[in-house]
Tab-separated table of C-alpha atoms and ligand atoms in Angstrom:
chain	number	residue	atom	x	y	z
Y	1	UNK	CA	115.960	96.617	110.868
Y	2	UNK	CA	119.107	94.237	111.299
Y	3	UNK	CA	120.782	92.412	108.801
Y	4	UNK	CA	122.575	90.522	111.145
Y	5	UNK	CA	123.423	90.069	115.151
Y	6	UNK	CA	127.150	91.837	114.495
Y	7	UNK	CA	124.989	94.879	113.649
Y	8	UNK	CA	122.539	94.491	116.573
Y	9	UNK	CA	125.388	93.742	118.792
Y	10	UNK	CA	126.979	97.168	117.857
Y	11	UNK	CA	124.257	99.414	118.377
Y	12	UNK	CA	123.700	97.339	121.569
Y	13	UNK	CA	126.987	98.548	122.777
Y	14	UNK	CA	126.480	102.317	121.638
Y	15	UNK	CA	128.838	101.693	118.800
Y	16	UNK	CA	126.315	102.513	116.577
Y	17	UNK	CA	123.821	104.830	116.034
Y	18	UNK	CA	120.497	103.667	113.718
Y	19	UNK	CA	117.972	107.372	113.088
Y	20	UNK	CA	117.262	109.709	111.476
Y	21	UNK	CA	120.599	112.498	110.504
Y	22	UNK	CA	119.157	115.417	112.897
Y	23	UNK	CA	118.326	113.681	115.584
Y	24	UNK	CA	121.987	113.856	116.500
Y	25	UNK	CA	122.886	116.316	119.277
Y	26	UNK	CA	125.917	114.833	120.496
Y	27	UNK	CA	128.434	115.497	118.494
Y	28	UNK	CA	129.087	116.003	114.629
Y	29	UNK	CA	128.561	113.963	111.242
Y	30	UNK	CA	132.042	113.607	109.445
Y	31	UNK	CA	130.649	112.957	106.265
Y	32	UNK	CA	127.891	113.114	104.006
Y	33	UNK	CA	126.070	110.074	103.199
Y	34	UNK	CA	122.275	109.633	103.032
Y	35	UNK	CA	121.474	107.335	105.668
Y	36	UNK	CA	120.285	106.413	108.417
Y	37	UNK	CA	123.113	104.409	109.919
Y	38	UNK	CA	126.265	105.807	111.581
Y	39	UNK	CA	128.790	104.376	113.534
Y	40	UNK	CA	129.741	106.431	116.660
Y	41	UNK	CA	132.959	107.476	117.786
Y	42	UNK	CA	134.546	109.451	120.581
Y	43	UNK	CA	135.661	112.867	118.937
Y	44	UNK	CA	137.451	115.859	120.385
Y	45	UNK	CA	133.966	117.385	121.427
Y	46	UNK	CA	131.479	114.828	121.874
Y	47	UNK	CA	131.032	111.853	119.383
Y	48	UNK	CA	131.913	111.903	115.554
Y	49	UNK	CA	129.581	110.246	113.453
Y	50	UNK	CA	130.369	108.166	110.174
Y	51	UNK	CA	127.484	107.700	107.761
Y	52	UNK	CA	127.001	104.186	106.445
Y	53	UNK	CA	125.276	102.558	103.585
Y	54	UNK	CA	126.891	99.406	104.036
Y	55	UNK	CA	126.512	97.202	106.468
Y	56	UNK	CA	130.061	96.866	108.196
Y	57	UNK	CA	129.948	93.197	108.976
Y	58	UNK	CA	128.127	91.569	106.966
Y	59	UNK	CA	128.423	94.285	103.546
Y	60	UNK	CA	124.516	94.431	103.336
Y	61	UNK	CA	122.719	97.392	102.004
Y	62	UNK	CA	121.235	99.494	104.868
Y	63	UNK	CA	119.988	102.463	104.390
Y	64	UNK	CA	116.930	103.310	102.963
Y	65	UNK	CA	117.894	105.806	100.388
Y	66	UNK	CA	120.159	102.736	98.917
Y	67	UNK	CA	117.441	100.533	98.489
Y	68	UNK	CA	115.505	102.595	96.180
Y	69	UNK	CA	118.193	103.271	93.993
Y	70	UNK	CA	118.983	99.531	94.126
Y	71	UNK	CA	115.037	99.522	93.189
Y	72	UNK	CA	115.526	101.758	90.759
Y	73	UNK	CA	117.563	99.614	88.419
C	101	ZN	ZN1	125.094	93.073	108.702
């Protein structure tokens, strides 16, 4: 699910990492945001991971858990 190509692009080029939270095993999540999209970054051991609800580029909702609260109202 892409809401645009910038977003494709990026997890194209590994920058990006679109799954479920603990299904990482290469490194660490830096903080704690329900979703399903991170954006991946070299850390001291392996890759930190930043949890994303918005979509970077574009500012689209992404993540699942955002759309039913958006749902919700
Ligand atoms: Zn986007």
């Amino acid at each position: 699910m892409y809401c645009c190509d910038q977003l494709q692009e990026a997890e194209a080029r590994g920058a990006l990492y679109i799954g479920a939270k603990h299904r990482i095993d290469d490194g660490r999540i830096v903080n704690d945001v329900n979703t399903e999209y991170f954006i991946r970054a070299a850390g001291r051991q392996g890759y930190d991971y930043f949890g994303v609800n918005y979509c970077p580029f574009c500012g689209r909702a992404l993540s699942l858990d955002l759309w039913a609260h958006e749902k919700k109202k």
